[in-house]
C-alpha positions as a printed NumPy array, in Angstrom:
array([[  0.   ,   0.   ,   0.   ],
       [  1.527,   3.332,  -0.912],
       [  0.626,   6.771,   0.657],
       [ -0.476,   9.294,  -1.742],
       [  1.73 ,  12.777,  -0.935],
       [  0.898,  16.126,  -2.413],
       [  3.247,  18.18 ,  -3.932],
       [  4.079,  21.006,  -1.644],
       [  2.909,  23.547,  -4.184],
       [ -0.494,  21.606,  -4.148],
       [ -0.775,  20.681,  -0.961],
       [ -0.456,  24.949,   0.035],
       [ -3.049,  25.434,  -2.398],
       [ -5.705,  23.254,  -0.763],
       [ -4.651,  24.522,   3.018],
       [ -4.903,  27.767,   1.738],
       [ -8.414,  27.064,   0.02 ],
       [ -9.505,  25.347,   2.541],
       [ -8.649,  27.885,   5.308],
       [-10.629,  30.621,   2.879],
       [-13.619,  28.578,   2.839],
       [-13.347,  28.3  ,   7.124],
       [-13.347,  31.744,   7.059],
       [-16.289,  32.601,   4.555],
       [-18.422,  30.215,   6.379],
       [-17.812,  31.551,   9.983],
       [-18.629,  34.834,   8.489],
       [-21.312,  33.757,   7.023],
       [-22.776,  31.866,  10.599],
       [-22.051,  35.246,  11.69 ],
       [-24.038,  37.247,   9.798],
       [-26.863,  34.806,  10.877],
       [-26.764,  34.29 ,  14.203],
       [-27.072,  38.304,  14.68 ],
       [-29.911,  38.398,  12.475],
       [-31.433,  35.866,  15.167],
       [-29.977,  37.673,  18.   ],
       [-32.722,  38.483,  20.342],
       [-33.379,  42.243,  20.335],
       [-31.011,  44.644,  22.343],
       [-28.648,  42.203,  23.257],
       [-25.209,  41.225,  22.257],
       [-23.337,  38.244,  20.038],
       [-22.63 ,  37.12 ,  23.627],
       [-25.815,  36.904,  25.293],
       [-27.303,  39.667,  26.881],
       [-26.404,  43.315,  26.499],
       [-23.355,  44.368,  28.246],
       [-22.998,  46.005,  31.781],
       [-21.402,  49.329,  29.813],
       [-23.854,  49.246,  27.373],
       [-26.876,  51.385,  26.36 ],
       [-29.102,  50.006,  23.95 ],
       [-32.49 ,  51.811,  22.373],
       [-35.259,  50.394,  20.942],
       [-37.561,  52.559,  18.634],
       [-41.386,  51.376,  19.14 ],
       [-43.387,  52.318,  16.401],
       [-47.729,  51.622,  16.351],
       [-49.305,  49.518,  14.258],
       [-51.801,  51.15 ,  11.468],
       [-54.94 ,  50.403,  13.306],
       [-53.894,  51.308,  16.535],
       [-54.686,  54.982,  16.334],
       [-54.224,  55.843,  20.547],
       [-50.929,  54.666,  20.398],
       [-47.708,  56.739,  20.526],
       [-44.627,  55.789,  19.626],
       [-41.623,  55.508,  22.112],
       [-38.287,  55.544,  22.582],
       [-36.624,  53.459,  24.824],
       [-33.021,  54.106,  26.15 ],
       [-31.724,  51.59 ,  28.269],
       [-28.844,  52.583,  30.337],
       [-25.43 ,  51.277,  31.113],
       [-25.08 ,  49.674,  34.528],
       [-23.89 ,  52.355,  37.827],
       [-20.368,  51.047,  38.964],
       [-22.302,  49.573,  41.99 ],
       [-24.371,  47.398,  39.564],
       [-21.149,  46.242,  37.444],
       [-19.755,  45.344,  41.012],
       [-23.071,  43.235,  41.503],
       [-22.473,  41.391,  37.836],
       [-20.212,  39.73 ,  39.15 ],
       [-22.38 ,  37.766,  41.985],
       [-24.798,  37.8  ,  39.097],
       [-22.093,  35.852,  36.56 ],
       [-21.18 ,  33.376,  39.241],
       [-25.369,  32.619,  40.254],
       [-25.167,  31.913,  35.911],
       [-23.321,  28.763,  37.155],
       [-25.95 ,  26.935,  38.809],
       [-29.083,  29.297,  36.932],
       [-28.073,  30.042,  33.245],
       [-31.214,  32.052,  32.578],
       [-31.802,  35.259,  34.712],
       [-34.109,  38.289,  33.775],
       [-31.662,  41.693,  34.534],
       [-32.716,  44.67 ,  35.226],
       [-32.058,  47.987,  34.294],
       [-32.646,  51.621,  34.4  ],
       [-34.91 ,  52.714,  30.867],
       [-35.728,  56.296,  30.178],
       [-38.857,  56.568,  28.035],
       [-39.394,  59.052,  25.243],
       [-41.9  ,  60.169,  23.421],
       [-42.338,  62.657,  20.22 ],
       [-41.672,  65.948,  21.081],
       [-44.46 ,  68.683,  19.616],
       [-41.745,  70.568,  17.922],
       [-40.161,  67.677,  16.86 ],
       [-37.242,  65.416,  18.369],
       [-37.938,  63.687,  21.413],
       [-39.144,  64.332,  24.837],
       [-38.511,  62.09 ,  28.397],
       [-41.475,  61.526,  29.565],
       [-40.771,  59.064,  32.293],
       [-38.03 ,  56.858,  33.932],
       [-38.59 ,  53.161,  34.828],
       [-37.323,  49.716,  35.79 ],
       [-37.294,  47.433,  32.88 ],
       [-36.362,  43.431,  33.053],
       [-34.28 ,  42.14 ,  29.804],
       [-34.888,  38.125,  29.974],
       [-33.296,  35.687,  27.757],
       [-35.515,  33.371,  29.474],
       [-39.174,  34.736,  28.5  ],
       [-37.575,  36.413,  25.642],
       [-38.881,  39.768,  26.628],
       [-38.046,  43.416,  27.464],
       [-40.937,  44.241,  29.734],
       [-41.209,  48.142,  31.141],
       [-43.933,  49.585,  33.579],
       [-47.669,  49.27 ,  30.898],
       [-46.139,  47.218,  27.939],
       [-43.501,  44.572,  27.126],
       [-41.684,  43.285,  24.101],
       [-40.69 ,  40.197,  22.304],
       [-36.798,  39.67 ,  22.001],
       [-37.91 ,  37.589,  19.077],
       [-39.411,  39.465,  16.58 ],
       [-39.581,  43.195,  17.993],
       [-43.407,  42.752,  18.544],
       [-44.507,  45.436,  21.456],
       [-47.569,  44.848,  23.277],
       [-49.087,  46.416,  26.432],
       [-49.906,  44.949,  29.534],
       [-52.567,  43.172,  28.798],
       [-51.041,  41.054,  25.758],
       [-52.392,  43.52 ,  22.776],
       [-50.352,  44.045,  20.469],
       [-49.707,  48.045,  19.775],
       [-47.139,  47.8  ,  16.909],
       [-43.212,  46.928,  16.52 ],
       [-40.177,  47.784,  17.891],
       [-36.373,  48.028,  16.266],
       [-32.847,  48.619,  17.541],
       [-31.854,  52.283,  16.436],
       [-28.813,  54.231,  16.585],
       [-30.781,  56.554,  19.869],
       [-28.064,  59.048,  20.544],
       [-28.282,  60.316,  16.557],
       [-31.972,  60.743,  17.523],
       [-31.669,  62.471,  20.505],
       [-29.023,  64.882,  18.904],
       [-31.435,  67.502,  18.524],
       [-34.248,  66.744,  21.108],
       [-35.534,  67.672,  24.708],
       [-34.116,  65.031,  26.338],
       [-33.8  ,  66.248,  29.829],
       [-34.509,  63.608,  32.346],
       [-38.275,  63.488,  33.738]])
């Protein structure tokens, strides 16, 4: 039985090739895993303790007494990061805990822009999947924002908040 040996001149062309194609295809997985990445969170899991994130809730056509709203989720205090890390080490024995953070609400401004209106408490679960905030929550899933008593009011997206804010009230409340 004889072993079959590449040429070195080959045998870089497939490792090369093949280490291309590795590449293309973990950027590919990439590219959809964070289009399946639950809303406001991270490639990681759940959005980080010096992170702000902002979700954009926009009303459904039919729902006419709806506003829209803008949420801005706010980093973690140095306290809280302190308290992560009792939080990362309960992730041992729990993997799936709701965190909470600090969300200032906004709502159109009547000159335009934005306007707080309100801060509030809001739970980010992996778990349930949701973002829920004092009077409505929303699916992680597929951005669907509902009130508190399951109806749904319209949609919400992950926006760039701090371009929309540029030129608004946004005082806190």
């Amino acid at each position: 039985m004889t072993a079959v040996t590449l040429s070195s001149p080959v045998h870089s062309v497939w490792s090369r090739l093949a280490a291309v194609l590795g590449l293309a295809l973990l950027l590919v997985s990439t590219a959809l895993r964070a289009d399946e990445r639950p809303l406001l969170s991270s490639p990681y899991g759940e959005l980080c303790t010096t992170c702000e994130g902002f979700a954009l809730c926009e009303p459904d056509a039919g729902a006419a007494d709806v506003q829209a709203v803008l949420l801005h989720v706010q980093r973690l205090n140095f306290w809280q990061q302190i308290g992560t890390i009792w939080s990362w080490l309960r992730h041992l024995f729990a993997p799936v805990r709701p965190e909470t953070r600090t969300v200032t609400l906004y709502h159109p401004g009547a000159e335009g822009g934005w306007q707080a209106v309100a801060e509030a408490r809001a739970v980010l679960d992996m778990g349930s999947n949701r973002i829920e905030y004092p009077g409505a929550w929303i699916d992680r899933g597929d951005g669907a924002w509902h009130d508190d008593q399951d109806r749904r009011m319209g949609r919400c997206t992950a926006v760039n908040g701090r371009d929309l804010l540029a030129g608004s009230t946004s005082e806190k409340p």
